[in-house]
Tab-separated table of C-alpha atoms and ligand atoms in Angstrom:
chain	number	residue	atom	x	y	z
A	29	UNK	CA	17.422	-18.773	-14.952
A	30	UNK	CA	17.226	-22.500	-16.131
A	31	UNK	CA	14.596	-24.612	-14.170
A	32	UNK	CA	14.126	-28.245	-15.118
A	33	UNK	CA	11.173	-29.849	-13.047
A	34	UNK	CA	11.142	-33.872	-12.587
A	35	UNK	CA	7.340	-34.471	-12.933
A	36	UNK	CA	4.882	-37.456	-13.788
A	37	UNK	CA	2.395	-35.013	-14.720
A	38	UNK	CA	4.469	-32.055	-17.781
A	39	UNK	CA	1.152	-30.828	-19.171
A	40	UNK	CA	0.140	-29.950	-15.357
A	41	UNK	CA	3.106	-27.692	-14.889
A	42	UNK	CA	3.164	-26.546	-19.009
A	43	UNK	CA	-0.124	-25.033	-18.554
A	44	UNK	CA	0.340	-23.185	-15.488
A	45	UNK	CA	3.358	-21.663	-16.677
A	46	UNK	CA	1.473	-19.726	-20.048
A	47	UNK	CA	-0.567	-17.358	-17.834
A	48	UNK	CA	0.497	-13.492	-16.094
A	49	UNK	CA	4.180	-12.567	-14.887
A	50	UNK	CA	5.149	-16.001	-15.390
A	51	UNK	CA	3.748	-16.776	-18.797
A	52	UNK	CA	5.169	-13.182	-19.500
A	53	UNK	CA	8.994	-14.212	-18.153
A	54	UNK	CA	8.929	-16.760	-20.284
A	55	UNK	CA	8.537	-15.574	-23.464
A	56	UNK	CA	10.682	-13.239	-22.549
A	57	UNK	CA	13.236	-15.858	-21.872
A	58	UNK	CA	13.870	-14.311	-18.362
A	59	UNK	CA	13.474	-18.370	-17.287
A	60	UNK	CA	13.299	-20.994	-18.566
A	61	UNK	CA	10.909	-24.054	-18.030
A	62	UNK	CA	11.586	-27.603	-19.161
A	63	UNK	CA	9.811	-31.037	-17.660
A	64	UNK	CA	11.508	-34.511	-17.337
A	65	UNK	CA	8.905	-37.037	-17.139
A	66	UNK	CA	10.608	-40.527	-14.751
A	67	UNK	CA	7.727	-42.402	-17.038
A	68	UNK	CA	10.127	-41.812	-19.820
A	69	UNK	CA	12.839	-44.043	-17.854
A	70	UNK	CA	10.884	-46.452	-16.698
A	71	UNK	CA	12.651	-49.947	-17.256
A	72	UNK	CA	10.266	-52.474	-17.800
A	73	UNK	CA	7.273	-52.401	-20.510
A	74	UNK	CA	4.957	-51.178	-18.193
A	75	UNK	CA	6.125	-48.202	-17.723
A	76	UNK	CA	5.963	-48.825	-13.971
A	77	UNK	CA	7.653	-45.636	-11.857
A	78	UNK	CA	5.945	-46.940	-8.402
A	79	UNK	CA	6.338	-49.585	-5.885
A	80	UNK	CA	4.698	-50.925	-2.441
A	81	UNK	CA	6.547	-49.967	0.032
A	82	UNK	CA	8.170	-51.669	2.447
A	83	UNK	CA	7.476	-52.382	5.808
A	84	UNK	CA	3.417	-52.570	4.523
A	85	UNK	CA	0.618	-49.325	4.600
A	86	UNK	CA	-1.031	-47.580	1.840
A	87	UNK	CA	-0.048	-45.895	-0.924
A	88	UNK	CA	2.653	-46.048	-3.420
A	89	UNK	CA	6.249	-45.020	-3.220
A	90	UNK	CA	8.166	-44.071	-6.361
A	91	UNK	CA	11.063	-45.903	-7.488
A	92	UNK	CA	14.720	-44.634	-6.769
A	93	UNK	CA	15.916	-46.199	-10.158
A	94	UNK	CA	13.710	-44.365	-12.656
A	95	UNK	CA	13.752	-41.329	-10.580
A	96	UNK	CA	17.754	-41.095	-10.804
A	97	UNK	CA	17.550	-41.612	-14.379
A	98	UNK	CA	14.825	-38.532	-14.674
A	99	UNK	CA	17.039	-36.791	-12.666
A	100	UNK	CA	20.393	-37.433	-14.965
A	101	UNK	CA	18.412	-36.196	-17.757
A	102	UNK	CA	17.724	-33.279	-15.466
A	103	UNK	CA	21.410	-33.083	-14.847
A	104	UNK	CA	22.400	-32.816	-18.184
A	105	UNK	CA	19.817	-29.901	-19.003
A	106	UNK	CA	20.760	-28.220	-16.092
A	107	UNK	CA	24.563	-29.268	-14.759
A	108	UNK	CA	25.262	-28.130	-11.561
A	109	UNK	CA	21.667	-26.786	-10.327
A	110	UNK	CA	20.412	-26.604	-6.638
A	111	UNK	CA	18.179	-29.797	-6.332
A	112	UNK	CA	15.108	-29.461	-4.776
A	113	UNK	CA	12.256	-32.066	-3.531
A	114	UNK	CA	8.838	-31.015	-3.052
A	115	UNK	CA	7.612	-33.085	-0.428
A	116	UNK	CA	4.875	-32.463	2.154
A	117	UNK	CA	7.767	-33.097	4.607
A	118	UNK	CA	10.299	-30.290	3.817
A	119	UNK	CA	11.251	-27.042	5.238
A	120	UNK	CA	8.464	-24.293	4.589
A	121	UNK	CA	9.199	-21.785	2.008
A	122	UNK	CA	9.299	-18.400	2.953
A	123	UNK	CA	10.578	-15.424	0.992
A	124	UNK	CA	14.386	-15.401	2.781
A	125	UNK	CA	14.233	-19.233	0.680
A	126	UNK	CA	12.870	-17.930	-2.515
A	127	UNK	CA	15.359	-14.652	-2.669
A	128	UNK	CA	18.173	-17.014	-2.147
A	129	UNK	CA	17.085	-19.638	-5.372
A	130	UNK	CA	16.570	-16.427	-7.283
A	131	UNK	CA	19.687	-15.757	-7.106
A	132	UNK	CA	21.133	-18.951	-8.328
A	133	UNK	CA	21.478	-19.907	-12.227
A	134	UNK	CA	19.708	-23.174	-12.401
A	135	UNK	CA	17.062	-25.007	-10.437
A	136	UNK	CA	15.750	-28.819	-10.751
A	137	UNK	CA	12.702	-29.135	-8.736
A	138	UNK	CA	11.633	-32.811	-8.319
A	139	UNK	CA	7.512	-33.199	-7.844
A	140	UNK	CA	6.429	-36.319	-5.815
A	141	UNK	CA	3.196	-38.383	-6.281
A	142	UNK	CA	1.658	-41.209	-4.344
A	143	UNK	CA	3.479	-42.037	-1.042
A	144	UNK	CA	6.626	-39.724	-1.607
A	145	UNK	CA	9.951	-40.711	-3.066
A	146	UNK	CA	12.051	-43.340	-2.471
A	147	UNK	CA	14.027	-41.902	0.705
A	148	UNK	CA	17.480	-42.959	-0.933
A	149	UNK	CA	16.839	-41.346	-3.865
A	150	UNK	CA	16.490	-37.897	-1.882
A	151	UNK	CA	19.231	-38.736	0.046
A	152	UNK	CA	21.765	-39.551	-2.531
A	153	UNK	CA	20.158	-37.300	-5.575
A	154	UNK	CA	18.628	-34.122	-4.107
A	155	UNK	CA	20.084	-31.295	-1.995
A	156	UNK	CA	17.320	-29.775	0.067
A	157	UNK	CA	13.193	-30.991	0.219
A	158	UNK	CA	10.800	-27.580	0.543
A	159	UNK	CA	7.021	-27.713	1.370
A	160	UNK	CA	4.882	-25.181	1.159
A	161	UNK	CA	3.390	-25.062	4.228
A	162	UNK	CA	0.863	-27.336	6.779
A	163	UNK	CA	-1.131	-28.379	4.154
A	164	UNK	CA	-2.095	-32.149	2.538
A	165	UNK	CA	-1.841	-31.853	-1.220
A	166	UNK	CA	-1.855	-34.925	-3.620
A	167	UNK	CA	1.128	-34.155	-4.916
A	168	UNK	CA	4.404	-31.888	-5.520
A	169	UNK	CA	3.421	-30.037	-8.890
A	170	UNK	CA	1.432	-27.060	-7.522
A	171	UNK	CA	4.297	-26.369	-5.107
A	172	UNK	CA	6.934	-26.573	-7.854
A	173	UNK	CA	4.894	-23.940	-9.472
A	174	UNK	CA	4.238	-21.860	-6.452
A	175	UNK	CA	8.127	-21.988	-5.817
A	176	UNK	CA	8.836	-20.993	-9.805
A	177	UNK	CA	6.447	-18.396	-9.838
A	178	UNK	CA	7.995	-16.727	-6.345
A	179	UNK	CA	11.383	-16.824	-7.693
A	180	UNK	CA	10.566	-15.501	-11.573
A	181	UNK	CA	8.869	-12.605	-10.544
A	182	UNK	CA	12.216	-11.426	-8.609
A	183	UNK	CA	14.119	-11.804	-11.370
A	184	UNK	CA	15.572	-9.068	-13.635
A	185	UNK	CA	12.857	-8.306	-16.416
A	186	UNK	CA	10.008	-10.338	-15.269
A	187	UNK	CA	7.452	-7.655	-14.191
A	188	UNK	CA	6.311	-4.784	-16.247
A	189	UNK	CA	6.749	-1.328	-15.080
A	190	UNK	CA	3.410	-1.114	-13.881
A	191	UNK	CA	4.771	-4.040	-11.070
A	192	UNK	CA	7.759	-3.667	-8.516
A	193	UNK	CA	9.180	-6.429	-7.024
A	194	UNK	CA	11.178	-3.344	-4.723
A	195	UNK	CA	8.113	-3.100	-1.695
A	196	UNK	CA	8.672	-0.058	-0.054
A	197	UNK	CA	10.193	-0.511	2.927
A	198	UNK	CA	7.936	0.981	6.020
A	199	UNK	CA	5.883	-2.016	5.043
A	200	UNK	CA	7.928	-4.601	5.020
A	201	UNK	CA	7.178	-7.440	6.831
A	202	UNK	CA	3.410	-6.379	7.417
A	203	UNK	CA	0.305	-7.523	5.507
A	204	UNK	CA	-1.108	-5.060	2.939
A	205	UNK	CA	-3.395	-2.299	3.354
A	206	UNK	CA	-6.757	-2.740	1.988
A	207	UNK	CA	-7.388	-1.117	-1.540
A	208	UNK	CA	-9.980	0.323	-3.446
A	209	UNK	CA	-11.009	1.758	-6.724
A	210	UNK	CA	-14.034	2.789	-8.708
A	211	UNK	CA	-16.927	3.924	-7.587
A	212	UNK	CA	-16.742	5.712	-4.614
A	213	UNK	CA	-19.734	4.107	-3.172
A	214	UNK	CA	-20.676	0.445	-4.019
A	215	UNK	CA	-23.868	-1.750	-2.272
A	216	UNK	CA	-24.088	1.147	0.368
A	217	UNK	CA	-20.442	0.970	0.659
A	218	UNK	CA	-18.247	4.125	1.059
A	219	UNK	CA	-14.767	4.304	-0.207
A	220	UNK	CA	-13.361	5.705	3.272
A	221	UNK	CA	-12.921	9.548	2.514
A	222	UNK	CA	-8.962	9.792	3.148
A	223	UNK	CA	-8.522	8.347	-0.062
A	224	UNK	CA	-10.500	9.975	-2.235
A	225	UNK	CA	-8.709	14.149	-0.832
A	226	UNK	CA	-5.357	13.543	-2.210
A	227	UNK	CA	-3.423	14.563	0.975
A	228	UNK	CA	-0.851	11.983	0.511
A	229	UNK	CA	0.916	12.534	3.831
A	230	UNK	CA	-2.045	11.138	5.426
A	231	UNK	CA	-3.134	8.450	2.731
A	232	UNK	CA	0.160	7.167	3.541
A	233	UNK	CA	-0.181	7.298	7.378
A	234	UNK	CA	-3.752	5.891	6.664
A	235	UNK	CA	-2.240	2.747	4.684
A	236	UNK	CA	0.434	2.198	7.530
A	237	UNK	CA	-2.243	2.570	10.296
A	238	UNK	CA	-4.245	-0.439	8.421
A	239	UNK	CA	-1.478	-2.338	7.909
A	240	UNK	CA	-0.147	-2.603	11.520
A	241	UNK	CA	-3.220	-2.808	12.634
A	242	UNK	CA	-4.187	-5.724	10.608
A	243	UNK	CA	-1.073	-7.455	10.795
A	244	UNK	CA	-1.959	-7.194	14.906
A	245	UNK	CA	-5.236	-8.804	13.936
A	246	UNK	CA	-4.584	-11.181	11.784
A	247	UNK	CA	-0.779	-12.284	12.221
A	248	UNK	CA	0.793	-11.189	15.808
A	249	UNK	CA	3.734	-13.493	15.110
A	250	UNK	CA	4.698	-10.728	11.966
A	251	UNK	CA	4.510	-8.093	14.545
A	252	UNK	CA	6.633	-9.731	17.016
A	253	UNK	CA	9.519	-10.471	14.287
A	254	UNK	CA	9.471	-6.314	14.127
A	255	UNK	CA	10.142	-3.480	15.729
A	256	UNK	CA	7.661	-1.162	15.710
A	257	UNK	CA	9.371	3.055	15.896
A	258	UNK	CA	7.221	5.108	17.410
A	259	UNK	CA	5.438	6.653	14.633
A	260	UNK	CA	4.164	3.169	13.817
A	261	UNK	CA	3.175	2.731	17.836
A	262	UNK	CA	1.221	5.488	17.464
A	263	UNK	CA	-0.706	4.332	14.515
A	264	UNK	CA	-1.267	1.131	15.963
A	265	UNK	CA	-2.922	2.127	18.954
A	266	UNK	CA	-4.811	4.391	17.061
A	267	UNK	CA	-5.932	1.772	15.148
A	268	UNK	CA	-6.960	0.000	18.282
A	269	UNK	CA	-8.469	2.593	19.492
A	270	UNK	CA	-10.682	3.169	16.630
A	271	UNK	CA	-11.595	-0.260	15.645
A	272	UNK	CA	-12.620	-1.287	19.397
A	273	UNK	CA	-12.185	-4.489	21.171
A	274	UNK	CA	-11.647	-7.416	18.866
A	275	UNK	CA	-14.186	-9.575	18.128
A	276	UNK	CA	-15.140	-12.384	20.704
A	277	UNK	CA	-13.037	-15.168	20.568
A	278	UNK	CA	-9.601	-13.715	18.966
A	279	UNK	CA	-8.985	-11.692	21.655
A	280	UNK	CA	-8.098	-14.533	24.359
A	281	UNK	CA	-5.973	-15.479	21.134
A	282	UNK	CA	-4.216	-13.029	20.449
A	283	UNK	CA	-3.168	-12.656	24.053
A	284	UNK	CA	-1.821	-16.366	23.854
A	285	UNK	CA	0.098	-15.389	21.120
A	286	UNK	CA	1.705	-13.065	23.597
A	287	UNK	CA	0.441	-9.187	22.079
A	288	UNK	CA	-0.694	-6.829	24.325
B	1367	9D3	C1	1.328	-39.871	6.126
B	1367	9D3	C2	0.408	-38.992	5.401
B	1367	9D3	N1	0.749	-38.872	3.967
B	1367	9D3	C3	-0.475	-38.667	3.153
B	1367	9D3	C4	-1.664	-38.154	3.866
B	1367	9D3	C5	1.763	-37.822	3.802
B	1367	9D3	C6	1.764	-37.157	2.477
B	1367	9D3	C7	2.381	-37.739	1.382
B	1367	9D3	C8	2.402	-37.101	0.169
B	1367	9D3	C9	1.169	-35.926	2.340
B	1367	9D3	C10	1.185	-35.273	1.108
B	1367	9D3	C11	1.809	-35.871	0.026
B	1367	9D3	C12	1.819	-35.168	-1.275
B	1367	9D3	N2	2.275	-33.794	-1.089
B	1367	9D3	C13	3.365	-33.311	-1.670
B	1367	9D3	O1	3.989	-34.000	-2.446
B	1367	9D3	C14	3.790	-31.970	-1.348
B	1367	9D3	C15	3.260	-30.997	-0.440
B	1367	9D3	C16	2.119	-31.000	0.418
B	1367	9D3	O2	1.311	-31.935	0.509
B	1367	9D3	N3	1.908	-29.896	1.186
B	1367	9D3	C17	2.714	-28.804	1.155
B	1367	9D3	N4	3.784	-28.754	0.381
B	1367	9D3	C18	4.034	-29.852	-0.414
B	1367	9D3	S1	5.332	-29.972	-1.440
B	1367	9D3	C19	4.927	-31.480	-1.948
Protein backbone atom coordinates (compact mmCIF):
# COMPACT_ATOMS: atom_id res chain seq x y z
CA UNK A 1 0.00 0.00 0.00
CA UNK A 2 1.06 3.61 -1.07
CA UNK A 3 0.21 6.33 1.61
CA UNK A 4 1.16 9.92 0.89
CA UNK A 5 0.36 12.21 4.01
CA UNK A 6 -0.17 16.18 3.36
CA UNK A 7 1.61 17.52 6.52
CA UNK A 8 3.27 20.90 7.76
CA UNK A 9 5.17 18.97 10.15
CA UNK A 10 7.27 15.48 7.73
CA UNK A 11 9.87 14.88 10.43
CA UNK A 12 6.78 14.45 13.00
CA UNK A 13 5.26 11.66 11.00
CA UNK A 14 9.06 10.30 9.59
CA UNK A 15 9.97 9.52 13.04
CA UNK A 16 7.02 7.79 14.20
CA UNK A 17 6.98 5.62 11.35
CA UNK A 18 10.87 3.92 12.15
CA UNK A 19 9.70 2.15 15.34
CA UNK A 20 7.79 -1.74 15.87
CA UNK A 21 5.27 -3.34 13.23
CA UNK A 22 5.26 -0.21 11.44
CA UNK A 23 8.92 0.64 11.22
CA UNK A 24 9.12 -3.20 10.43
CA UNK A 25 6.36 -2.90 7.30
CA UNK A 26 8.27 -0.52 5.99
CA UNK A 27 11.39 -1.78 5.37
CA UNK A 28 9.78 -4.45 4.29
CA UNK A 29 8.08 -2.38 1.70
CA UNK A 30 4.65 -3.82 2.82
CA UNK A 31 3.70 0.29 2.73
CA UNK A 32 4.87 2.81 1.84
CA UNK A 33 5.22 6.32 3.54
CA UNK A 34 5.89 9.59 1.75
CA UNK A 35 5.10 13.39 3.20
CA UNK A 36 4.05 16.46 1.06
CA UNK A 37 4.80 19.47 2.94
CA UNK A 38 1.84 22.67 1.60
CA UNK A 39 5.02 24.96 2.91
CA UNK A 40 6.66 23.73 -0.20
CA UNK A 41 3.73 25.47 -2.34
CA UNK A 42 3.36 28.29 -0.65
CA UNK A 43 3.08 31.31 -3.19
CA UNK A 44 4.44 34.24 -1.79
CA UNK A 45 8.10 34.63 -0.14
CA UNK A 46 6.91 34.04 3.10
CA UNK A 47 6.10 30.92 2.86
CA UNK A 48 2.69 31.77 4.32
CA UNK A 49 0.18 28.43 4.29
CA UNK A 50 -2.37 30.25 6.88
CA UNK A 51 -4.92 32.89 6.95
CA UNK A 52 -7.49 34.73 9.46
CA UNK A 53 -10.46 33.56 8.96
CA UNK A 54 -13.36 35.02 8.08
CA UNK A 55 -16.21 36.05 9.85
CA UNK A 56 -13.45 37.00 12.96
CA UNK A 57 -12.34 34.41 16.19
CA UNK A 58 -9.10 32.89 16.97
CA UNK A 59 -6.89 30.88 15.38
CA UNK A 60 -5.65 30.34 11.95
CA UNK A 61 -7.21 28.60 9.02
CA UNK A 62 -5.03 27.10 6.29
CA UNK A 63 -5.18 28.23 2.86
CA UNK A 64 -7.23 26.28 0.12
CA UNK A 65 -4.61 27.38 -2.59
CA UNK A 66 -1.40 25.90 -1.19
CA UNK A 67 -3.24 23.04 0.22
CA UNK A 68 -4.59 21.97 -3.41
CA UNK A 69 -1.23 22.32 -4.72
CA UNK A 70 0.19 19.85 -1.73
CA UNK A 71 -2.47 17.81 -2.58
CA UNK A 72 -1.68 17.62 -6.61
CA UNK A 73 1.70 16.66 -5.65
CA UNK A 74 -0.06 14.08 -3.53
CA UNK A 75 -2.06 13.17 -6.56
CA UNK A 76 0.63 12.51 -8.68
CA UNK A 77 2.48 10.15 -6.07
CA UNK A 78 -0.52 8.48 -5.43
CA UNK A 79 -3.26 8.80 -8.55
CA UNK A 80 -6.44 7.72 -7.71
CA UNK A 81 -6.14 7.22 -3.72
CA UNK A 82 -9.04 7.51 -1.13
CA UNK A 83 -8.55 11.10 0.32
CA UNK A 84 -8.78 11.49 3.75
CA UNK A 85 -8.89 14.69 6.24
CA UNK A 86 -7.97 14.40 9.72
CA UNK A 87 -9.96 16.82 11.39
CA UNK A 88 -11.26 16.92 14.98
CA UNK A 89 -14.66 17.08 13.20
CA UNK A 90 -14.84 13.78 11.21
CA UNK A 91 -16.42 10.49 11.59
CA UNK A 92 -14.66 8.34 14.42
CA UNK A 93 -12.50 5.59 13.30
CA UNK A 94 -13.31 2.32 14.29
CA UNK A 95 -11.92 -0.96 13.01
CA UNK A 96 -15.05 -1.67 10.29
CA UNK A 97 -13.16 1.99 8.80
CA UNK A 98 -9.65 0.81 9.07
CA UNK A 99 -10.39 -2.91 7.47
CA UNK A 100 -12.03 -1.15 4.64
CA UNK A 101 -8.71 1.46 3.82
CA UNK A 102 -6.66 -1.68 4.22
CA UNK A 103 -8.02 -2.97 1.63
CA UNK A 104 -7.55 -0.22 -0.81
CA UNK A 105 -4.12 0.43 -2.83
CA UNK A 106 -3.36 3.97 -2.00
CA UNK A 107 -4.20 6.42 0.75
CA UNK A 108 -3.51 10.40 1.00
CA UNK A 109 -4.18 11.45 4.45
CA UNK A 110 -4.26 15.28 4.79
CA UNK A 111 -3.10 16.53 8.60
CA UNK A 112 -4.64 19.92 9.69
CA UNK A 113 -3.01 22.57 11.98
CA UNK A 114 -4.28 25.76 13.51
CA UNK A 115 -8.05 26.38 12.98
CA UNK A 116 -8.69 23.44 10.42
CA UNK A 117 -8.67 23.64 6.66
CA UNK A 118 -10.11 25.81 4.45
CA UNK A 119 -13.76 24.18 4.21
CA UNK A 120 -13.62 24.41 0.25
CA UNK A 121 -10.63 22.80 0.04
CA UNK A 122 -12.22 19.61 1.84
CA UNK A 123 -15.09 19.98 -0.05
CA UNK A 124 -13.72 20.11 -3.49
CA UNK A 125 -10.23 18.07 -2.75
CA UNK A 126 -10.90 15.36 -0.14
CA UNK A 127 -13.33 12.42 -0.03
CA UNK A 128 -14.10 11.62 3.57
CA UNK A 129 -12.67 13.66 7.08
CA UNK A 130 -11.94 10.84 10.07
CA UNK A 131 -11.24 11.79 13.75
CA UNK A 132 -10.14 9.75 16.13
CA UNK A 133 -12.38 10.11 18.68
CA UNK A 134 -13.81 13.00 21.45
CA UNK A 135 -10.64 14.28 22.01
CA UNK A 136 -8.89 18.07 21.45
CA UNK A 137 -5.52 17.51 19.84
CA UNK A 138 -3.39 20.38 18.27
CA UNK A 139 -3.34 18.94 15.26
CA UNK A 140 -3.99 16.02 12.56
CA UNK A 141 -0.45 14.23 12.53
CA UNK A 142 -0.85 11.80 15.48
CA UNK A 143 -4.17 10.67 13.98
CA UNK A 144 -2.68 10.18 10.51
CA UNK A 145 -0.32 7.93 12.27
CA UNK A 146 -2.78 6.21 14.47
CA UNK A 147 -4.88 5.57 11.19
CA UNK A 148 -1.46 4.22 9.23
CA UNK A 149 -0.43 2.18 11.91
CA UNK A 150 -4.20 0.42 12.22
CA UNK A 151 -4.28 -0.25 8.64
CA UNK A 152 -0.35 -1.60 8.15
CA UNK A 153 -0.55 -4.02 10.69
CA UNK A 154 -3.60 -5.75 8.68
CA UNK A 155 -1.81 -5.93 5.82
CA UNK A 156 -0.21 -9.03 4.22
CA UNK A 157 3.43 -9.37 5.75
CA UNK A 158 3.42 -6.74 8.32
CA UNK A 159 3.50 -8.77 11.59
CA UNK A 160 5.92 -11.46 12.43
CA UNK A 161 4.77 -14.86 13.22
CA UNK A 162 4.98 -14.31 16.73
CA UNK A 163 1.77 -11.57 15.97
CA UNK A 164 -1.73 -12.41 14.35
CA UNK A 165 -3.74 -9.92 13.07
CA UNK A 166 -6.54 -13.21 12.82
CA UNK A 167 -8.13 -12.65 16.79
CA UNK A 168 -9.77 -15.64 17.56
CA UNK A 169 -13.12 -15.35 17.25
CA UNK A 170 -15.05 -16.17 20.79
CA UNK A 171 -13.44 -12.87 21.62
CA UNK A 172 -14.29 -10.77 19.23
CA UNK A 173 -15.74 -7.74 20.01
CA UNK A 174 -14.78 -7.97 23.84
CA UNK A 175 -11.85 -6.32 25.65
CA UNK A 176 -8.87 -8.58 26.44
CA UNK A 177 -8.28 -10.78 29.24
CA UNK A 178 -5.72 -9.74 31.64
CA UNK A 179 -2.18 -11.39 31.19
CA UNK A 180 0.62 -12.37 33.08
CA UNK A 181 4.08 -13.75 33.04
CA UNK A 182 7.11 -14.25 35.21
CA UNK A 183 7.24 -14.70 38.48
CA UNK A 184 4.48 -16.31 39.84
CA UNK A 185 4.27 -14.05 42.75
CA UNK A 186 5.32 -10.33 42.49
CA UNK A 187 4.89 -7.43 45.57
CA UNK A 188 2.62 -10.06 47.40
CA UNK A 189 0.93 -10.62 44.20
CA UNK A 190 -0.20 -14.14 43.05
CA UNK A 191 -0.38 -15.10 39.47
CA UNK A 192 -4.09 -16.56 39.85
CA UNK A 193 -3.46 -20.45 39.97
CA UNK A 194 -5.57 -21.46 36.72
CA UNK A 195 -2.83 -20.32 34.77
CA UNK A 196 -0.01 -21.63 36.05
CA UNK A 197 -1.88 -26.00 35.87
CA UNK A 198 -1.94 -26.17 32.20
CA UNK A 199 -5.59 -27.39 31.91
CA UNK A 200 -6.24 -25.42 28.88
CA UNK A 201 -9.97 -26.13 28.69
CA UNK A 202 -10.33 -24.07 31.67
CA UNK A 203 -7.50 -21.37 31.04
CA UNK A 204 -9.56 -20.75 28.12
CA UNK A 205 -12.96 -20.59 29.94
CA UNK A 206 -10.95 -18.52 32.57
CA UNK A 207 -9.81 -15.87 29.78
CA UNK A 208 -13.48 -15.73 28.37
CA UNK A 209 -14.98 -15.38 31.92
CA UNK A 210 -12.56 -12.14 32.35
CA UNK A 211 -13.22 -10.88 29.27
CA UNK A 212 -17.07 -10.69 29.41
CA UNK A 213 -16.91 -9.80 32.56
CA UNK A 214 -14.75 -6.86 32.03
CA UNK A 215 -16.18 -5.80 28.94
CA UNK A 216 -19.61 -5.64 31.38
CA UNK A 217 -17.49 -3.45 33.61
CA UNK A 218 -15.83 -1.38 31.69
CA UNK A 219 -17.75 -1.06 28.21
CA UNK A 220 -21.63 -2.25 28.41
CA UNK A 221 -22.20 -0.65 25.02
CA UNK A 222 -19.60 -3.73 23.52
CA UNK A 223 -21.83 -6.12 25.24
CA UNK A 224 -24.97 -4.81 23.94
CA UNK A 225 -23.61 -4.84 20.14
CA UNK A 226 -23.32 -8.90 21.00
CA UNK A 227 -24.97 -11.71 21.62
CA UNK A 228 -23.92 -13.47 24.33
CA UNK A 229 -24.64 -17.93 23.75
CA UNK A 230 -25.14 -19.41 26.70
CA UNK A 231 -21.84 -20.71 27.56
CA UNK A 232 -20.70 -17.09 27.65
CA UNK A 233 -24.02 -16.23 30.00
CA UNK A 234 -22.84 -18.54 32.19
CA UNK A 235 -19.41 -17.18 32.54
CA UNK A 236 -20.62 -13.86 32.92
CA UNK A 237 -22.70 -14.32 35.78
CA UNK A 238 -20.15 -16.25 37.22
CA UNK A 239 -18.03 -13.57 36.93
CA UNK A 240 -20.57 -11.45 38.69
CA UNK A 241 -21.02 -13.61 41.06
CA UNK A 242 -17.51 -13.88 42.07
CA UNK A 243 -16.34 -10.40 41.78
CA UNK A 244 -19.43 -8.97 43.93
CA UNK A 245 -21.32 -5.83 43.55
CA UNK A 246 -19.49 -3.21 41.56
CA UNK A 247 -17.89 -0.62 43.10
CA UNK A 248 -19.97 2.46 44.36
CA UNK A 249 -20.74 4.74 41.83
CA UNK A 250 -20.56 2.53 38.43
CA UNK A 251 -23.22 0.58 39.34
CA UNK A 252 -26.14 3.32 38.99
CA UNK A 253 -24.02 3.63 35.64
CA UNK A 254 -24.01 0.83 34.31
CA UNK A 255 -27.72 0.46 34.84
CA UNK A 256 -28.17 3.79 32.77
CA UNK A 257 -26.37 2.29 30.20
CA UNK A 258 -29.21 -0.17 30.21
CA UNK A 259 -27.21 -3.79 31.57
CA UNK A 260 -28.77 -5.73 33.96
C1 LIG B 1 -13.75 25.11 18.13
C2 LIG B 1 -12.70 24.40 18.87
N1 LIG B 1 -11.51 24.13 18.03
C3 LIG B 1 -10.27 24.14 18.86
C4 LIG B 1 -10.45 23.92 20.31
C5 LIG B 1 -11.72 22.89 17.28
C6 LIG B 1 -10.48 22.16 16.91
C7 LIG B 1 -9.73 22.54 15.81
C8 LIG B 1 -8.60 21.85 15.45
C9 LIG B 1 -10.09 21.08 17.65
C10 LIG B 1 -8.94 20.37 17.30
C11 LIG B 1 -8.20 20.76 16.19
C12 LIG B 1 -6.99 20.00 15.83
N2 LIG B 1 -7.30 18.57 15.78
C13 LIG B 1 -7.17 17.84 14.68
O1 LIG B 1 -6.72 18.34 13.68
C14 LIG B 1 -7.60 16.46 14.71
C15 LIG B 1 -8.20 15.67 15.74
C16 LIG B 1 -8.55 15.96 17.09
O2 LIG B 1 -8.34 17.04 17.66
N3 LIG B 1 -9.14 14.97 17.81
C17 LIG B 1 -9.39 13.73 17.31
N4 LIG B 1 -9.09 13.42 16.06
C18 LIG B 1 -8.49 14.40 15.30
S1 LIG B 1 -8.06 14.19 13.71
C19 LIG B 1 -7.47 15.72 13.56
Amino acid sequence: MKIVVVTLFPELVGLALEYGVLGRAIRRGVITVETVNPRDFSTNVHGTVDDRPYGGGPGMVLKAETLSAAMQEAERLAPASRRICLAADGERLEQSLVRELAGLNSLILVAGRYEGLDERFVEACTDQSVSIGDVVLSGGELPALVLIDAVARLLPGALGDADSAVQESFTDELLDWPHYTRPEVWEGRAVPPVLLGGNHAAIRRWRLKQALGRTWRRRPDLLRQRKLNSEERLLLEEYLAEHGAPPHGTRSRDCEKGET
